[in-house]
Each structure stands twice: as C-alpha cells, then as structure tokens.
Coordinates of C-alpha atoms in Angstrom, one line a residue:
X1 CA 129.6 26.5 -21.0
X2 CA 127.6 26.4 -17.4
X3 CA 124.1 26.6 -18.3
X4 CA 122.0 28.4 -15.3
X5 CA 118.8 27.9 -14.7
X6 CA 117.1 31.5 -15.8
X7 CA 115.0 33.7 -13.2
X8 CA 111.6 33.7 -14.6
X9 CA 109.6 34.1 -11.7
X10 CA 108.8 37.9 -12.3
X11 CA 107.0 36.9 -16.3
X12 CA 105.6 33.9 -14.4
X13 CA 103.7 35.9 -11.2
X14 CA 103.1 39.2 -13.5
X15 CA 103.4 38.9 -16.6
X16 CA 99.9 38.0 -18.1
X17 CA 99.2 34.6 -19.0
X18 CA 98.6 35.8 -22.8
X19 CA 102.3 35.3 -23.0
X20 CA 103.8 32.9 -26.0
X21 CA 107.2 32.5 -27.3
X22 CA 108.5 32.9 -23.7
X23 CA 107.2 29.7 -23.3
X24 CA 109.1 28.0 -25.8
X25 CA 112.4 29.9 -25.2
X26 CA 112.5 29.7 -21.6
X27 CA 116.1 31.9 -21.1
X28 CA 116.4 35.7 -20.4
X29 CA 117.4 37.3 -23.7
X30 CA 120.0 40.3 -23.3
X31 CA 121.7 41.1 -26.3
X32 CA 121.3 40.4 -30.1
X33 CA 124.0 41.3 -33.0
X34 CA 123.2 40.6 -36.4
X35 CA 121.3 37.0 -36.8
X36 CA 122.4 36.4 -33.3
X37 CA 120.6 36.9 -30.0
X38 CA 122.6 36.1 -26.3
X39 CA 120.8 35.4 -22.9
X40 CA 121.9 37.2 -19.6
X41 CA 124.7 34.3 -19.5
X42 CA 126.2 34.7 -22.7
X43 CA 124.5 31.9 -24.4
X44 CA 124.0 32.5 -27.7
X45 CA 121.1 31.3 -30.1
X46 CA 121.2 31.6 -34.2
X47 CA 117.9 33.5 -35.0
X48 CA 115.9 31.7 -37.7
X49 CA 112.6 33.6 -36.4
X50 CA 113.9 37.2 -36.9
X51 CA 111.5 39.2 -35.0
X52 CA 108.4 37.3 -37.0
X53 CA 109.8 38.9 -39.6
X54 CA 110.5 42.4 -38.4
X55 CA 114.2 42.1 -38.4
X56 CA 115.1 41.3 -42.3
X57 CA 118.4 43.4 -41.8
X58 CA 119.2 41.6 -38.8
X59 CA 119.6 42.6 -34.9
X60 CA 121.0 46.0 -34.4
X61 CA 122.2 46.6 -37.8
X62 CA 125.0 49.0 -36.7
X63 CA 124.3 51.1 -40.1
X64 CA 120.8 51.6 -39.3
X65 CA 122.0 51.9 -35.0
X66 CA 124.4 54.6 -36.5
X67 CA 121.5 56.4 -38.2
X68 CA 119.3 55.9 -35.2
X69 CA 121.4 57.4 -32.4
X70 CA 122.9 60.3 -34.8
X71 CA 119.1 61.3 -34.7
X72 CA 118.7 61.0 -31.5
X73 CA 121.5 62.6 -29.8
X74 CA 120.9 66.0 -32.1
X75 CA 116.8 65.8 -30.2
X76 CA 115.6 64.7 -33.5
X77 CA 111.7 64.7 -33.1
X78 CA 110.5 61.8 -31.8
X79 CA 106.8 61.8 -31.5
X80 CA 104.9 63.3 -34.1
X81 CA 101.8 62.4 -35.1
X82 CA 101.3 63.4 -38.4
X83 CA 103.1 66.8 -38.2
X84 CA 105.4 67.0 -41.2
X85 CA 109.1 66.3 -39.8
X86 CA 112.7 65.8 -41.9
X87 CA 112.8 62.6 -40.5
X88 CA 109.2 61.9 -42.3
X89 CA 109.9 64.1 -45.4
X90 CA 113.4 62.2 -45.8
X91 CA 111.7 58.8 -45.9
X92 CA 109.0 59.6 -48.3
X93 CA 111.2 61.2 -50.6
X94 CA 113.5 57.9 -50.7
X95 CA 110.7 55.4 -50.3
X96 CA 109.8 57.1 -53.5
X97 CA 113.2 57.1 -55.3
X98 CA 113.9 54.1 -54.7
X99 CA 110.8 51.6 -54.3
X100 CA 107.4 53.1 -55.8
X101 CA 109.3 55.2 -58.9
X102 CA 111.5 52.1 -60.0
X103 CA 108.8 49.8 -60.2
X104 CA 105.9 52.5 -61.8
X105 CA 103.6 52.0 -58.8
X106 CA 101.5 55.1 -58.5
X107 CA 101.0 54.4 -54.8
X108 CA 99.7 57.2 -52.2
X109 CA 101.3 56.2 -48.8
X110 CA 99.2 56.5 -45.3
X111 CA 100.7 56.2 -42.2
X112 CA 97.5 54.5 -40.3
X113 CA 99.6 53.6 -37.2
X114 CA 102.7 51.4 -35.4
X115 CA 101.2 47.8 -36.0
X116 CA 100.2 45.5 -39.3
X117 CA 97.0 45.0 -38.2
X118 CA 96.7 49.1 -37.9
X119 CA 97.4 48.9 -42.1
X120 CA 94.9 46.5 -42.4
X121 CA 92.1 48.1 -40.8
X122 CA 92.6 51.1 -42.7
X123 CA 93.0 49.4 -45.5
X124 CA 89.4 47.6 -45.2
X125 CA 87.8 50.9 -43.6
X126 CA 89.1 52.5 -46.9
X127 CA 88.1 49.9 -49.2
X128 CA 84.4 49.9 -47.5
X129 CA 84.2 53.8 -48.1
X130 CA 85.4 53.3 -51.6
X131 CA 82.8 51.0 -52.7
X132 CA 80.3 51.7 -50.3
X133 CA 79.5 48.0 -49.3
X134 CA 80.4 46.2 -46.1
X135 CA 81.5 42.5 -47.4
X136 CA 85.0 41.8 -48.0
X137 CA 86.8 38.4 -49.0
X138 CA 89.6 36.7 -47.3
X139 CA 91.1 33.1 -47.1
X140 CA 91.6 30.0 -46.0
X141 CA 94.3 29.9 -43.5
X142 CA 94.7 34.0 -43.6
X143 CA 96.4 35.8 -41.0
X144 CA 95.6 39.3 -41.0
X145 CA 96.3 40.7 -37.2
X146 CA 94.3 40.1 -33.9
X147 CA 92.0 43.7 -34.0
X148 CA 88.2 42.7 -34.2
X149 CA 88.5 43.6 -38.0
X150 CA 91.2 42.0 -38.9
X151 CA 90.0 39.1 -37.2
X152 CA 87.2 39.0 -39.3
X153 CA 89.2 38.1 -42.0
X154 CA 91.6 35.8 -39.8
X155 CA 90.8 31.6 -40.4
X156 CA 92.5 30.5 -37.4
X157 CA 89.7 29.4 -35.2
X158 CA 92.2 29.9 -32.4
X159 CA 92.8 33.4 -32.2
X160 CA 89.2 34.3 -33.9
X161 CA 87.3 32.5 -30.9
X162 CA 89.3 35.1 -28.7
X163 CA 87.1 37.7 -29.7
X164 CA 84.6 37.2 -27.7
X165 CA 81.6 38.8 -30.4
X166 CA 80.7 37.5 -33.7
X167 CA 83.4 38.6 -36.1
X168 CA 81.4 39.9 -39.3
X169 CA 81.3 40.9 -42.8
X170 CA 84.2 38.7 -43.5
X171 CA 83.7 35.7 -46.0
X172 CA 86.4 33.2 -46.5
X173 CA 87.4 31.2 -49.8
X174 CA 89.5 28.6 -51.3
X175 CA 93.1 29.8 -51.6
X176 CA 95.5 28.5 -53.9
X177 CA 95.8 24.5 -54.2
X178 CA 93.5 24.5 -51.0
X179 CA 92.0 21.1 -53.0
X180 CA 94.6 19.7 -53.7
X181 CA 94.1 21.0 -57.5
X182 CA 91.1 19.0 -58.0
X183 CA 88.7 21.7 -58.9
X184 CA 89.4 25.1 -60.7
X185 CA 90.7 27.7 -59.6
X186 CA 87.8 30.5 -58.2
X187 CA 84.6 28.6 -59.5
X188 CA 83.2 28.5 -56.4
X189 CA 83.8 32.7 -55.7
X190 CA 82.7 33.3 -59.1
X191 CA 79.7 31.0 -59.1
X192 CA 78.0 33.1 -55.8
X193 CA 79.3 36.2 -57.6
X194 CA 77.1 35.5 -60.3
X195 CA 74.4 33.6 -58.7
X196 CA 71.7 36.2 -57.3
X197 CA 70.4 33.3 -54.7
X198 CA 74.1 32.8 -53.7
X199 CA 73.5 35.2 -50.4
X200 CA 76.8 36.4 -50.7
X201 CA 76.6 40.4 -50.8
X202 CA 78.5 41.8 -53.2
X203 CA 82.4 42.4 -51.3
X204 CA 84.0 45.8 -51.0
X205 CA 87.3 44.1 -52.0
X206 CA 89.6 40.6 -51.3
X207 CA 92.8 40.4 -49.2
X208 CA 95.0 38.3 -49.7
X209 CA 98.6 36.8 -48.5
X210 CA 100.9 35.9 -51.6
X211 CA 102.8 33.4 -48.8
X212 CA 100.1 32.8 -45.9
X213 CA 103.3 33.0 -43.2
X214 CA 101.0 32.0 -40.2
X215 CA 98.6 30.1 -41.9
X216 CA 101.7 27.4 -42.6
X217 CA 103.7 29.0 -45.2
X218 CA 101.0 28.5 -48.2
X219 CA 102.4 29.9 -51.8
X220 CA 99.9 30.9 -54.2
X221 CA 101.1 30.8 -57.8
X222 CA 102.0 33.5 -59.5
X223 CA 98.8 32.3 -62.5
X224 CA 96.6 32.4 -59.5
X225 CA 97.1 35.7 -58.3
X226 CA 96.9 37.2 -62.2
X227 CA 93.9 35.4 -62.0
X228 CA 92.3 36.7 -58.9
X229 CA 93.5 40.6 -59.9
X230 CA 91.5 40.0 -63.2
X231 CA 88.0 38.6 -61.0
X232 CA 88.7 41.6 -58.8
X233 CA 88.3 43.9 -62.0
X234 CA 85.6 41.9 -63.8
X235 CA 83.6 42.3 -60.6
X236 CA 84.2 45.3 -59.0
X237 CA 85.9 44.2 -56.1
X238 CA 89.6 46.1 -54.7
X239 CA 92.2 43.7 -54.6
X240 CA 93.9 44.1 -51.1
X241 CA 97.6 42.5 -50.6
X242 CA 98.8 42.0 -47.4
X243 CA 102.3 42.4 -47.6
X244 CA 102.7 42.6 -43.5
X245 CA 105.3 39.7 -43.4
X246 CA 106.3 38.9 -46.8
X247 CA 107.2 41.8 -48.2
X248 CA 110.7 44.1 -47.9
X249 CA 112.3 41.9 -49.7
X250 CA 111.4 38.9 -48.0
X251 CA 110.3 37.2 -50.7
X252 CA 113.1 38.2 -53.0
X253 CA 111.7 41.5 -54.6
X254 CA 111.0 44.3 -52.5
X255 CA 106.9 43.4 -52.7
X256 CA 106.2 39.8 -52.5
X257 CA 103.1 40.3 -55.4
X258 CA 105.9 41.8 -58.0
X259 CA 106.5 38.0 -59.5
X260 CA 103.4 37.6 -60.4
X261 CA 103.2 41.0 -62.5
X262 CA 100.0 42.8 -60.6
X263 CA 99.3 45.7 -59.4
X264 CA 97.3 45.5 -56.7
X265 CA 94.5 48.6 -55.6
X266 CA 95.7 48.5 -51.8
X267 CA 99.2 47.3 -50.3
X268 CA 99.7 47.0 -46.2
X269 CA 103.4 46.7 -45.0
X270 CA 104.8 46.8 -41.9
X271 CA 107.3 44.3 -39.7
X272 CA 110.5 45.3 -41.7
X273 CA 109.5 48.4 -43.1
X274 CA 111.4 50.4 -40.1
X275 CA 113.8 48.1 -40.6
X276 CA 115.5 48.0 -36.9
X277 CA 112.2 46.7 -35.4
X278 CA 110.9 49.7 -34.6
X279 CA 106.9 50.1 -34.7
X280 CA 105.7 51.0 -38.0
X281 CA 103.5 50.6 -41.0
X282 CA 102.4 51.7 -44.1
X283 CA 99.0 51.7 -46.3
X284 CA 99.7 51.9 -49.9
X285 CA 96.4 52.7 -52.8
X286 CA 96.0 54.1 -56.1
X287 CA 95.9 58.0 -56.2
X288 CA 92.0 58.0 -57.2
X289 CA 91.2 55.4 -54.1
X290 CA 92.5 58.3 -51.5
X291 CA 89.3 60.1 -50.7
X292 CA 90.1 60.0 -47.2
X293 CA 88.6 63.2 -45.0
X294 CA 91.5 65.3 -43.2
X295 CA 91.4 63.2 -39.7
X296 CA 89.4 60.5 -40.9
X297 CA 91.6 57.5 -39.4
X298 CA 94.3 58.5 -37.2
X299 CA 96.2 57.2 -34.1
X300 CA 98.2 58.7 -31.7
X301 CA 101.6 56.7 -33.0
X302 CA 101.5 57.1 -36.6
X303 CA 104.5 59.6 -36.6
X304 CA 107.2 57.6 -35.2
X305 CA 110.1 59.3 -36.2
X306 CA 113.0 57.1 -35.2
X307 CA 111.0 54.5 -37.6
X308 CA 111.0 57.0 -40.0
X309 CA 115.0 57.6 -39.8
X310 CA 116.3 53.8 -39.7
X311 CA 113.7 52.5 -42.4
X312 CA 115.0 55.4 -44.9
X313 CA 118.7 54.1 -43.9
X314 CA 117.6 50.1 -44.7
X315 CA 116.4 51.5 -48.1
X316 CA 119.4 53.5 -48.9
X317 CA 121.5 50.8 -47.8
X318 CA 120.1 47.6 -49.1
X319 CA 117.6 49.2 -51.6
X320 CA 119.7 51.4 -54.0
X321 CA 120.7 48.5 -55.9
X322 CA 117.1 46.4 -55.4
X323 CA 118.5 43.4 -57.9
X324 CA 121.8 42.4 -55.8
X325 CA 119.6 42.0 -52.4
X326 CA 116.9 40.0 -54.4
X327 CA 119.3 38.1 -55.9
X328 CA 121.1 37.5 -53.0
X329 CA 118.0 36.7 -51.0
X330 CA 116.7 34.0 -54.1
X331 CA 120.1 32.3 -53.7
X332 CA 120.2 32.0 -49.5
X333 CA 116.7 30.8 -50.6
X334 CA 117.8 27.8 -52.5
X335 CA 120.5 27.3 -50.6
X336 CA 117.8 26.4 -48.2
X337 CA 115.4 24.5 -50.5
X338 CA 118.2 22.0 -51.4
X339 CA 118.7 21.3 -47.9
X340 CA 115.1 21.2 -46.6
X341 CA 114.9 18.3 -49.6
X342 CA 117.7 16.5 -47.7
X343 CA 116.2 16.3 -44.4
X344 CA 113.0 14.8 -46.3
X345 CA 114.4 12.1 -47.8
X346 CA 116.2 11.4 -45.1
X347 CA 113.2 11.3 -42.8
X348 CA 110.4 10.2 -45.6
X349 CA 108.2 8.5 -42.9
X350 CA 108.0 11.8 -40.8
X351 CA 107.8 15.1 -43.4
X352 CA 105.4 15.8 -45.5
X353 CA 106.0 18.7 -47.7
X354 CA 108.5 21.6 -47.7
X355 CA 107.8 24.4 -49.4
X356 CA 108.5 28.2 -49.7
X357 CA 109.9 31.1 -51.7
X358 CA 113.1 33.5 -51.1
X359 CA 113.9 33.6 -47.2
X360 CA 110.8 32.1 -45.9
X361 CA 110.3 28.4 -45.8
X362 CA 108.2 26.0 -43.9
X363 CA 108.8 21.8 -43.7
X364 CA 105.4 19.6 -43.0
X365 CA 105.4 16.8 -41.0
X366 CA 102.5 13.9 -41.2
X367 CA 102.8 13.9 -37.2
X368 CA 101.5 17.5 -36.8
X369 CA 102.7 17.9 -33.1
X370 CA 106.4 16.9 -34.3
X371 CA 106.5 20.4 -36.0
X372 CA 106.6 21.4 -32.1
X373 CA 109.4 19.0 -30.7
X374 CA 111.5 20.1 -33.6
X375 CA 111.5 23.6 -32.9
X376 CA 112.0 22.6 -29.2
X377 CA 115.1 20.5 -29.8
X378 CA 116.4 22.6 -31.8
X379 CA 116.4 25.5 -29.5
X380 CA 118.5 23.0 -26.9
X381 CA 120.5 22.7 -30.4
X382 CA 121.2 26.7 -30.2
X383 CA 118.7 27.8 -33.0
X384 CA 115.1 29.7 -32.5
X385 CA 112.6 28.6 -34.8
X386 CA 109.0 28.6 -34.5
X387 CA 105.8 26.9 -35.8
X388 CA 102.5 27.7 -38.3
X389 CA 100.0 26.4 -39.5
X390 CA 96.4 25.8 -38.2
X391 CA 97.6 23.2 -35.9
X392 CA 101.3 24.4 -35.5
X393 CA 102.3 21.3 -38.1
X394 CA 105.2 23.5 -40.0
X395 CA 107.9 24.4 -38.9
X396 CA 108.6 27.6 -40.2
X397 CA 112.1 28.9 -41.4
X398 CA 112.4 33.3 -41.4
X399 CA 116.1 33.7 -41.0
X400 CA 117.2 37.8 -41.4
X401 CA 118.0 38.1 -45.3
X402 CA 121.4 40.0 -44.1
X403 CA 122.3 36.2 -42.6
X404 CA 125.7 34.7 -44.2
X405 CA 126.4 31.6 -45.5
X406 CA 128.1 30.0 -43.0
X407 CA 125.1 30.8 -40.7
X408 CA 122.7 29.4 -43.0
X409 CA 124.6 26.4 -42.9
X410 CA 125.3 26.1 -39.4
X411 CA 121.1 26.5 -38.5
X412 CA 120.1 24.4 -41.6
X413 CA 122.3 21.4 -39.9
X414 CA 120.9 21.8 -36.4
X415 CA 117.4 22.0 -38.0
X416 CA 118.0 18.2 -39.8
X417 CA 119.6 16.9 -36.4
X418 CA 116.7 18.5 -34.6
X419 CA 114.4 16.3 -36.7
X420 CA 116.3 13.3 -36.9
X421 CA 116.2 13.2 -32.9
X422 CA 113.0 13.6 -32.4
X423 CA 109.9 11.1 -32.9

C-alpha cells in the first residue's frame, strides 16, 4: 500500500495547540468498523485504545447504529434536558432490569451531564451537601477529570498545574501497594482521622479508582477496597467509586468494585455507558443520599436521547446474559496476561511490571520514555496504543471487549515486536 503523506495543515494553523493524540497518530481518520479504524487512504489501524475507553462494544456497532438511526429517522427527540422522553423512560427501565435489580443495588440514577468529570462533580457537590463538610479524599495517581473540582482530586501535577488557581479541599493518600507493601494498609488516613492535631478536617467522603487507568493502570486489591468501605463507615465518610473508565464491563463484571463485594454510597459512570460513544454519564447513590432540590445541579446536555437509545441497545444486547460477556471479557483478559509475561521475559532488561485485570492492561518499562517509542512503533506497526502513568512509563492496553481472537492476537504480536525494536 502507497502511504501519503496526510494534510494536517488545517489542525496545525487552527486547531488549538491543546491538541494530543493527534500528535501521536499523525494520519486523517475516516472510517472505523468494529476494533478497526481507517484513514482517508484506506489504511487501517487495530484499535487497542478504544475511544479511552468509550467504545467497549466497538466502532459503529451496527446493532447499536441500527438502534440509533431507527430513532432517528422516526424524529425521535433528540435534545431533552430532563423532560421525561421514551427514549429516557426505556433506558431506565432496562438499566434497572438488567444491571441495578440483578445485583441488589438500591441505586437512584442522576443524569448530571454529557462528560465523567460532569458525574464526578455532582457526585462530590452531593456528597458535600450530604455531610455538610468541605474535605474530601482522593489518591495517589487519581484521575478524576480536568473541571477545577475534579482536579482537586486529580495527582497528576501535569494537568492540575493547568488550573491556573489553587485547587482545594482535596487531600490525597496512599493507594494500594503505593509502598511497595512496606507499611499497612490506611495507618496513615486513620492515624490523622483520629489524631485531633492531625489538621486534617474531617472529609465529606473518599473517591476512589478500583484500576487507576491514567494514573498507570494501578489495581487495588479486592482486601483493600473491603477495607477502605469499612474506614468509610467507622468514620463517617461516603465512599465514592469512580467507575468512569473501568466500569461497563470493562473490568469483567458490569462494575469494576463488584469483585471485591462492596457497595459503594456513590457510583459515577460514563465512557461506555452510551455505548456507541455518544456523550453521556450517570451518578448513582443510595435512595436516603438523594436530597437533591428540584434544579439543584443541572446542565443543558443531560437529556441526550440518542445516548439514551444506543446505551439501552448495548444493555439488551450484551447485558441480558451479564455472565457470558464477563466471562468472555476474563478470558480475552488472560489471553492477554499470558502474552504481556512473554514479552517480559523476553525483554527482562527493559520491562518492569505488567499488570491489569479483564480488558485493561498496562506493561512498565525501567526506561520510562520507552513506554512512548513503543506506542510510536507500534502505530508504524498498524496498532493504536497509548501511554499512562505519571510520567507516561506504561503502556496501556484498552482493546474494545467485542474484539475477537484473532485480533487480539494480531495487536498482542505487533505490541512484543514494537518493543523488541525499540531501545
């Protein structure tokens, strides 16, 4: 195939320089078909980046397409608000059926807007109202969404110094294994819980990743999160998960946090909720937590009804029968694993760790700006892949869970010649 050299002088004269991923794909995408997107020349690249995580049923799913333009071509509403629609009734009523009622979770659902970071500030601004205090808790190596009050509970130095205003009322601790399992887990929160002189004011609630996805594909234990729900209740605080990325099945279960048996007072979801990439997201609390005055948080975009119409088809579709797609996803998962333990003892000098759960896996290297040639190589290989991590050491795996076999395969392979070819 001729490769061309692609017109980007219109993103490069107009486009603001904020731009990212551009940068490291530098083609002109024009179609995408399952875990497949094309550029304007018909070169196609395997997706192992799937929309950060907003496309778990793949590019254009032509169930959830059918679904989409059926809608549309009857003049199915498509702004809203929060007017009650079909579309809106229709997803609520499945979304219950068949993801809170199976798994006994009492969850109200709030529509707070089109992005994650949306869910999360509602889900904060709630959790404030709730307890009536101002502090909340996050992580080390979080990544919550780039609003000032998500931020605020963002570790990335990076993207919090692009504030611009002191990002407060946020408080970070250890997360899981964060040294090295040298001291026990939550003495430190516990011990300025307790400790009046601590100057820690008393948090509103924690949030929390179950698989920090930016922050370099960290896994807490499934002990450690028991263990941080049971804090949360000793001491009053909401336990927040932030389910943005890692949940819908990405994980394996529907919510990445069912594993470890909780039940968590607050639950934000978005990226593959709609299912077809479509902006959307969702706020999940306990029944007694919704004290919420009529018009109290709002935003013009909350009722997006096409979201509303494909992510009620990926439910129906993939969700009636939750235990094959988790199974399937725990086995494209291994299937993985075994392969990301090839590549490092092939290359023990250069990788440092691998790690992951279900379809999202991330592989360490001691030379942290390798992470970055790999992923470079390995789009002149064919395959998209990005990096995470603080200093963009991992290279991160997110391949859609609808992605075959022989797909898997074929990207897994590029990623290990991808790393043996670069230095």
């Amino acid at each position: 195939m001729t490769i061309t050299q692609p017109d980007l002088s219109v993103f490069e004269t107009v486009e603001s320089e904020v731009r990212s991923y551009c940068r490291g794909w530098p083609t002109v995408f024009d179609t995408a078909r399952g875990s497949r997107m094309y550029d304007e020349d018909g070169r196609a690249w395997l997706d192992f980046f799937a929309g950060a995580g907003s496309l778990n049923y793949g590019h254009n799913n032509p169930v959830l397409k059918r679904a989409l333009i059926d809608y549309l071509a009857r003049d199915g509403v498509t702004h809203g608000l929060d007017m009650s629609t079909t579309a809106k009734r229709s997803f609520l009523r499945t979304f219950q059926e068949l993801v809170l009622g199976p798994r006994e979770l009492p969850y109200k659902v709030m529509f707070p807007g089109p992005t994650g970071t949306n869910a999360v500030e509602s889900a904060l601004k709630l959790a404030r109202k709730v307890k009536g205090r101002e502090a909340i808790v996050s992580f080390t190596n979080a990544f919550h969404g780039m609003s000032l009050g998500s931020l605020a509970v963002t570790g990335n130095a990076f993207k919090r110094a692009g504030a611009g205003i002191p990002l407060v009322h946020g408080t970070p601790m250890p997360f899981d294994n964060y040294f090295d399992g040298q001291v026990p887990d939550f003495l430190w929160f516990e011990r300025l819980l307790e400790d009046q002189g601590s100057g820690l004011n008393k948090p509103a609630a924690v949030i929390v990743e179950t698989v920090q996805g930016e922050g370099g594909i960290n896994v807490a234990r499934p002990a450690w999160l028991r263990a941080l729900k049971e804090l949360c209740e000793r001491q009053d605080m909401l336990l927040i998960v932030d389910d943005i990325q890692m949940g819908c099945g990405r994980t394996g279960a529907f919510f990445s946090f069912e594993e470890a048996g909780i039940v968590p007072d607050i639950v934000t979801v978005s990226k593959s909720i709609s299912g077809y990439g479509l902006p959307m997201s969702l706020c999940l609390f306990r029944p007694e937590l919704d004290i919420w005055e009529p018009g109290e948080h709002n935003g013009t975009f909350r009722g997006n009804n096409p979201a509303f119409v494909t992510a009620t088809a990926a439910l129906e579709t993939y969700w009636a029968d939750g235990a094959a797609m988790e199974k399937q996803t725990r086995a494209r998962g291994e299937r993985i694993e075994r392969e990301l333990v090839s590549i490092a003892e092939e290359n023990p000098d250069a990788v440092k760790d691998h790690r992951g759960r279900g379809l999202v896996w991330g592989l360490e290297f001691h030379d942290k700006a390798r992470a970055g040639r790999v992923a470079a190589r390995a789009f002149e290989l064919g395959l998209l892949i990005e990096t995470s991590g603080p200093e963009s050491e991992v290279v991160k795996l997110l391949p859609a869970l609808t992605i075959t076999p022989e797909e898997l395969d074929e990207g897994m392979s590029i990623v290990a010649r991808a790393v043996r070819e670069t230095a």
